[in-house]
mmCIF file of C-alpha atoms in Angstrom:
data_model
loop_
_atom_site.group_PDB
_atom_site.id
_atom_site.type_symbol
_atom_site.label_atom_id
_atom_site.label_comp_id
_atom_site.label_asym_id
_atom_site.label_seq_id
_atom_site.Cartn_x
_atom_site.Cartn_y
_atom_site.Cartn_z
ATOM 1 C CA UNK A 214 -145.832 163.831 70.898
ATOM 2 C CA UNK A 215 -143.962 163.318 68.157
ATOM 3 C CA UNK A 216 -139.931 166.252 68.109
ATOM 4 C CA UNK A 217 -141.629 169.093 66.069
ATOM 5 C CA UNK A 218 -139.883 169.608 62.441
ATOM 6 C CA UNK A 219 -136.944 172.334 61.775
ATOM 7 C CA UNK A 220 -138.227 174.674 59.400
ATOM 8 C CA UNK A 221 -134.883 174.380 57.339
ATOM 9 C CA UNK A 222 -136.068 170.225 57.077
ATOM 10 C CA UNK A 223 -139.719 171.537 55.911
ATOM 11 C CA UNK A 224 -138.484 173.391 53.410
ATOM 12 C CA UNK A 225 -136.127 171.462 51.327
ATOM 13 C CA UNK A 226 -139.092 168.150 51.430
ATOM 14 C CA UNK A 227 -140.544 171.386 49.484
ATOM 15 C CA UNK A 228 -138.771 171.500 47.349
ATOM 16 C CA UNK A 229 -138.179 168.156 46.488
ATOM 17 C CA UNK A 230 -141.471 167.692 46.496
ATOM 18 C CA UNK A 231 -141.697 170.595 43.513
ATOM 19 C CA UNK A 232 -138.026 168.760 41.584
ATOM 20 C CA UNK A 233 -140.297 165.666 42.166
ATOM 21 C CA UNK A 234 -142.986 166.285 40.574
ATOM 22 C CA UNK A 235 -140.863 167.410 37.206
ATOM 23 C CA UNK A 236 -139.278 164.517 36.971
ATOM 24 C CA UNK A 237 -142.182 162.268 37.856
ATOM 25 C CA UNK A 238 -144.504 165.020 34.823
ATOM 26 C CA UNK A 239 -141.176 164.165 32.222
ATOM 27 C CA UNK A 240 -141.870 160.741 32.751
ATOM 28 C CA UNK A 241 -145.286 159.864 33.067
ATOM 29 C CA UNK A 242 -146.271 162.401 29.578
ATOM 30 C CA UNK A 243 -143.468 160.837 27.322
ATOM 31 C CA UNK A 244 -141.409 163.775 28.136
ATOM 32 C CA UNK A 245 -143.470 166.569 28.787
ATOM 33 C CA UNK A 246 -142.225 169.510 31.191
ATOM 34 C CA UNK A 247 -143.911 170.714 34.324
ATOM 35 C CA UNK A 248 -145.079 174.205 33.248
ATOM 36 C CA UNK A 249 -147.734 171.497 30.598
ATOM 37 C CA UNK A 250 -149.487 169.393 34.274
ATOM 38 C CA UNK A 251 -151.742 171.567 36.707
ATOM 39 C CA UNK A 252 -150.004 173.289 40.183
ATOM 40 C CA UNK A 253 -151.815 171.065 41.819
ATOM 41 C CA UNK A 254 -149.780 167.977 40.409
ATOM 42 C CA UNK A 255 -146.294 170.162 42.262
ATOM 43 C CA UNK A 256 -148.765 170.476 45.518
ATOM 44 C CA UNK A 257 -150.069 166.656 45.856
ATOM 45 C CA UNK A 258 -146.092 165.905 45.101
ATOM 46 C CA UNK A 259 -144.943 169.311 48.329
ATOM 47 C CA UNK A 260 -147.822 167.117 50.667
ATOM 48 C CA UNK A 261 -146.279 163.614 50.683
ATOM 49 C CA UNK A 262 -142.712 164.600 50.643
ATOM 50 C CA UNK A 263 -143.615 166.525 54.346
ATOM 51 C CA UNK A 264 -144.949 163.076 55.145
ATOM 52 C CA UNK A 265 -141.864 162.222 55.002
ATOM 53 C CA UNK A 266 -139.862 164.545 57.569
ATOM 54 C CA UNK A 267 -138.657 162.201 60.169
ATOM 55 C CA UNK A 268 -140.831 163.941 62.437
ATOM 56 C CA UNK A 269 -144.498 164.754 63.368
ATOM 57 C CA UNK A 270 -146.437 166.924 61.014
ATOM 58 C CA UNK A 271 -149.365 167.743 59.926
ATOM 59 C CA UNK A 272 -150.614 168.541 56.609
ATOM 60 C CA UNK A 273 -153.898 169.665 54.435
ATOM 61 C CA UNK A 274 -154.685 170.757 51.191
ATOM 62 C CA UNK A 275 -156.395 174.390 49.809
ATOM 63 C CA UNK A 276 -157.570 174.969 53.774
ATOM 64 C CA UNK A 277 -160.374 177.611 54.463
ATOM 65 C CA UNK A 278 -157.421 180.921 54.945
ATOM 66 C CA UNK A 279 -160.889 182.264 57.406
ATOM 67 C CA UNK A 280 -160.908 178.928 59.592
ATOM 68 C CA UNK A 281 -156.622 178.520 59.487
ATOM 69 C CA UNK A 282 -156.598 182.280 60.876
ATOM 70 C CA UNK A 283 -159.477 181.097 62.900
ATOM 71 C CA UNK A 284 -157.751 177.749 64.450
ATOM 72 C CA UNK A 285 -154.354 179.496 64.757
ATOM 73 C CA UNK A 286 -155.903 182.559 66.622
ATOM 74 C CA UNK A 287 -155.746 185.208 64.971
ATOM 75 C CA UNK A 288 -159.411 186.276 64.474
ATOM 76 C CA UNK A 289 -160.150 189.345 67.026
ATOM 77 C CA UNK A 290 -160.816 192.761 66.541
ATOM 78 C CA UNK A 291 -160.526 195.069 63.918
ATOM 79 C CA UNK A 292 -161.291 194.082 60.046
ATOM 80 C CA UNK A 293 -159.152 191.594 58.379
ATOM 81 C CA UNK A 294 -156.726 193.081 55.552
ATOM 82 C CA UNK A 295 -158.033 192.468 51.645
ATOM 83 C CA UNK A 296 -154.406 191.356 51.011
ATOM 84 C CA UNK A 297 -155.238 187.709 53.330
ATOM 85 C CA UNK A 298 -159.087 187.347 50.342
ATOM 86 C CA UNK A 299 -160.011 185.181 53.741
ATOM 87 C CA UNK A 300 -162.848 184.523 51.601
ATOM 88 C CA UNK A 301 -160.148 182.634 49.780
ATOM 89 C CA UNK A 302 -158.877 178.599 50.243
ATOM 90 C CA UNK A 303 -154.914 178.213 50.606
ATOM 91 C CA UNK A 304 -152.992 175.770 47.847
ATOM 92 C CA UNK A 305 -151.181 174.236 51.286
ATOM 93 C CA UNK A 306 -151.165 173.938 55.711
ATOM 94 C CA UNK A 307 -149.187 172.964 57.640
ATOM 95 C CA UNK A 308 -150.083 172.710 61.770
ATOM 96 C CA UNK A 309 -147.776 171.333 64.919
ATOM 97 C CA UNK A 310 -148.687 167.979 66.415
ATOM 98 C CA UNK A 311 -151.111 169.974 68.894
ATOM 99 C CA UNK A 312 -153.184 170.830 66.419
ATOM 100 C CA UNK A 313 -153.318 174.243 65.955
ATOM 101 C CA UNK A 314 -151.664 176.026 62.271
ATOM 102 C CA UNK A 315 -147.841 175.994 62.074
ATOM 103 C CA UNK A 316 -147.588 178.023 58.817
ATOM 104 C CA UNK A 317 -148.579 178.152 55.043
ATOM 105 C CA UNK A 318 -147.023 177.212 51.944
ATOM 106 C CA UNK A 319 -148.739 178.126 48.559
ATOM 107 C CA UNK A 320 -147.362 177.143 45.400
ATOM 108 C CA UNK A 321 -147.128 178.843 41.644
ATOM 109 C CA UNK A 322 -146.749 177.023 38.542
ATOM 110 C CA UNK A 323 -144.372 178.260 35.940
ATOM 111 C CA UNK A 324 -145.650 182.304 36.262
ATOM 112 C CA UNK A 325 -144.906 184.241 33.337
ATOM 113 C CA UNK A 326 -145.542 187.311 35.259
ATOM 114 C CA UNK A 327 -145.057 188.741 39.362
ATOM 115 C CA UNK A 328 -148.286 189.464 40.214
ATOM 116 C CA UNK A 329 -149.504 186.046 41.499
ATOM 117 C CA UNK A 330 -146.122 185.622 43.223
ATOM 118 C CA UNK A 331 -146.364 189.034 44.855
ATOM 119 C CA UNK A 332 -150.277 187.929 45.543
ATOM 120 C CA UNK A 333 -149.582 185.201 47.792
ATOM 121 C CA UNK A 334 -146.699 187.246 49.276
ATOM 122 C CA UNK A 335 -149.482 190.080 50.335
ATOM 123 C CA UNK A 336 -151.652 186.888 51.531
ATOM 124 C CA UNK A 337 -148.526 185.276 53.915
ATOM 125 C CA UNK A 338 -147.817 189.312 54.919
ATOM 126 C CA UNK A 339 -151.133 189.653 55.984
ATOM 127 C CA UNK A 340 -151.619 186.570 57.817
ATOM 128 C CA UNK A 341 -148.377 186.568 59.823
ATOM 129 C CA UNK A 342 -149.305 190.414 61.330
ATOM 130 C CA UNK A 343 -152.105 189.101 62.764
ATOM 131 C CA UNK A 344 -151.045 187.709 66.593
ATOM 132 C CA UNK A 345 -151.866 183.699 66.686
ATOM 133 C CA UNK A 346 -149.497 180.624 66.418
ATOM 134 C CA UNK A 347 -148.829 180.551 62.794
ATOM 135 C CA UNK A 348 -145.209 180.837 62.516
ATOM 136 C CA UNK A 349 -144.281 180.839 59.026
ATOM 137 C CA UNK A 350 -144.811 181.200 55.155
ATOM 138 C CA UNK A 351 -143.442 180.131 51.947
ATOM 139 C CA UNK A 352 -144.179 181.999 48.898
ATOM 140 C CA UNK A 353 -142.690 178.673 46.866
ATOM 141 C CA UNK A 354 -142.760 177.924 42.406
ATOM 142 C CA UNK A 355 -141.754 175.758 39.415
ATOM 143 C CA UNK A 356 -140.027 177.896 36.599
ATOM 144 C CA UNK A 357 -138.489 176.582 33.455
ATOM 145 C CA UNK A 358 -136.223 178.164 30.598
ATOM 146 C CA UNK A 359 -135.102 176.851 27.301
ATOM 147 C CA UNK A 360 -132.122 177.689 25.310
ATOM 148 C CA UNK A 361 -131.514 180.680 22.431
ATOM 149 C CA UNK A 362 -129.355 182.461 21.611
ATOM 150 C CA UNK A 363 -130.003 185.627 23.434
ATOM 151 C CA UNK A 364 -129.360 183.874 27.019
ATOM 152 C CA UNK A 365 -128.996 181.054 28.244
ATOM 153 C CA UNK A 366 -131.432 179.140 29.976
ATOM 154 C CA UNK A 367 -130.469 178.794 33.311
ATOM 155 C CA UNK A 368 -129.418 181.847 33.589
ATOM 156 C CA UNK A 369 -133.244 182.821 32.432
ATOM 157 C CA UNK A 370 -134.379 180.949 35.956
ATOM 158 C CA UNK A 371 -131.467 182.280 38.325
ATOM 159 C CA UNK A 372 -132.645 185.633 37.184
ATOM 160 C CA UNK A 373 -136.838 185.256 37.940
ATOM 161 C CA UNK A 374 -135.527 183.345 40.958
ATOM 162 C CA UNK A 375 -133.148 186.764 42.621
ATOM 163 C CA UNK A 376 -136.280 188.934 40.337
ATOM 164 C CA UNK A 377 -139.003 187.105 43.349
ATOM 165 C CA UNK A 378 -136.464 187.699 45.817
ATOM 166 C CA UNK A 379 -136.118 191.364 45.246
ATOM 167 C CA UNK A 380 -139.770 191.668 44.498
ATOM 168 C CA UNK A 381 -140.480 190.349 48.773
ATOM 169 C CA UNK A 382 -137.799 191.195 50.201
ATOM 170 C CA UNK A 383 -138.780 194.894 48.984
ATOM 171 C CA UNK A 384 -142.628 194.593 49.582
ATOM 172 C CA UNK A 385 -142.333 192.804 53.023
ATOM 173 C CA UNK A 386 -140.006 195.548 54.702
ATOM 174 C CA UNK A 387 -138.191 195.872 57.692
ATOM 175 C CA UNK A 388 -140.822 194.113 59.982
ATOM 176 C CA UNK A 389 -140.199 189.941 58.513
ATOM 177 C CA UNK A 390 -137.425 188.073 57.145
ATOM 178 C CA UNK A 391 -136.492 187.094 53.983
ATOM 179 C CA UNK A 392 -134.840 184.783 52.197
ATOM 180 C CA UNK A 393 -134.506 182.128 49.579
ATOM 181 C CA UNK A 394 -134.043 178.597 48.789
ATOM 182 C CA UNK A 395 -134.328 176.750 45.837
ATOM 183 C CA UNK A 396 -133.218 173.807 44.477
ATOM 184 C CA UNK A 397 -131.526 174.840 41.041
ATOM 185 C CA UNK A 398 -131.669 175.658 37.778
ATOM 186 C CA UNK A 399 -130.611 172.543 36.932
ATOM 187 C CA UNK A 400 -129.346 171.778 32.707
ATOM 188 C CA UNK A 401 -130.937 169.530 30.754
ATOM 189 C CA UNK A 402 -129.678 169.514 27.064
ATOM 190 C CA UNK A 403 -129.253 173.350 27.354
ATOM 191 C CA UNK A 404 -132.867 173.816 29.264
ATOM 192 C CA UNK A 405 -133.551 174.179 32.503
ATOM 193 C CA UNK A 406 -135.802 174.420 35.528
ATOM 194 C CA UNK A 407 -135.344 174.346 39.146
ATOM 195 C CA UNK A 408 -137.697 175.054 42.325
ATOM 196 C CA UNK A 409 -137.807 178.028 44.305
ATOM 197 C CA UNK A 410 -139.122 178.929 47.925
ATOM 198 C CA UNK A 411 -139.057 182.279 49.610
ATOM 199 C CA UNK A 412 -139.396 182.351 53.670
ATOM 200 C CA UNK A 413 -141.257 184.727 55.196
ATOM 201 C CA UNK A 414 -141.088 184.579 58.924
ATOM 202 C CA UNK A 415 -141.924 188.451 61.264
ATOM 203 C CA UNK A 416 -139.642 188.705 63.304
ATOM 204 C CA UNK A 417 -141.750 190.123 66.342
ATOM 205 C CA UNK A 418 -143.112 186.835 66.285
ATOM 206 C CA UNK A 419 -142.379 185.016 69.513
ATOM 207 C CA UNK A 420 -143.384 181.229 68.030
ATOM 208 C CA UNK A 421 -139.099 179.590 68.246
ATOM 209 C CA UNK A 422 -138.619 177.754 64.942
#
């Protein structure tokens, strides 16, 4: 069995995948930014980036939420929380080398409001509350902004990053560890883009990093 990959390495590769998706779409489209592309382009680039980690890691796309929790040993007595949306699918599921689910990744492209991100955070929260092999969750997104006279594009992207962190802390409460990781915002001739990940882990979890 290969070595387990540290969470900070996983996060770094997720952020790299989002930035790569931006750069690749600019190249393939002749200059369009990633917000014009389907969200799935980001998901695929993140999955490919994760496979470059030095260690053993498996990734599945659009995994059933219910099946992921079942494989993680989290299906037991009681009703599954509505926020889990257990009949749906998650964007990415990271597996331990021993074939147990380890982490859930949800991805959004250019959010215009905060509800989609909060919905992802609530799903992750509902899954991590269950006693299972699931160790952590990442709520990730790409954002960009155009320059104008009132506020710089860099400031607009950075403000959204900070707002999402504030909302995540409020939603998750004291029972969860919450950290933000970013790449960017990057200033491109006055416009800006960046990648953001909100790391979520239940504080009472006995699973190690």
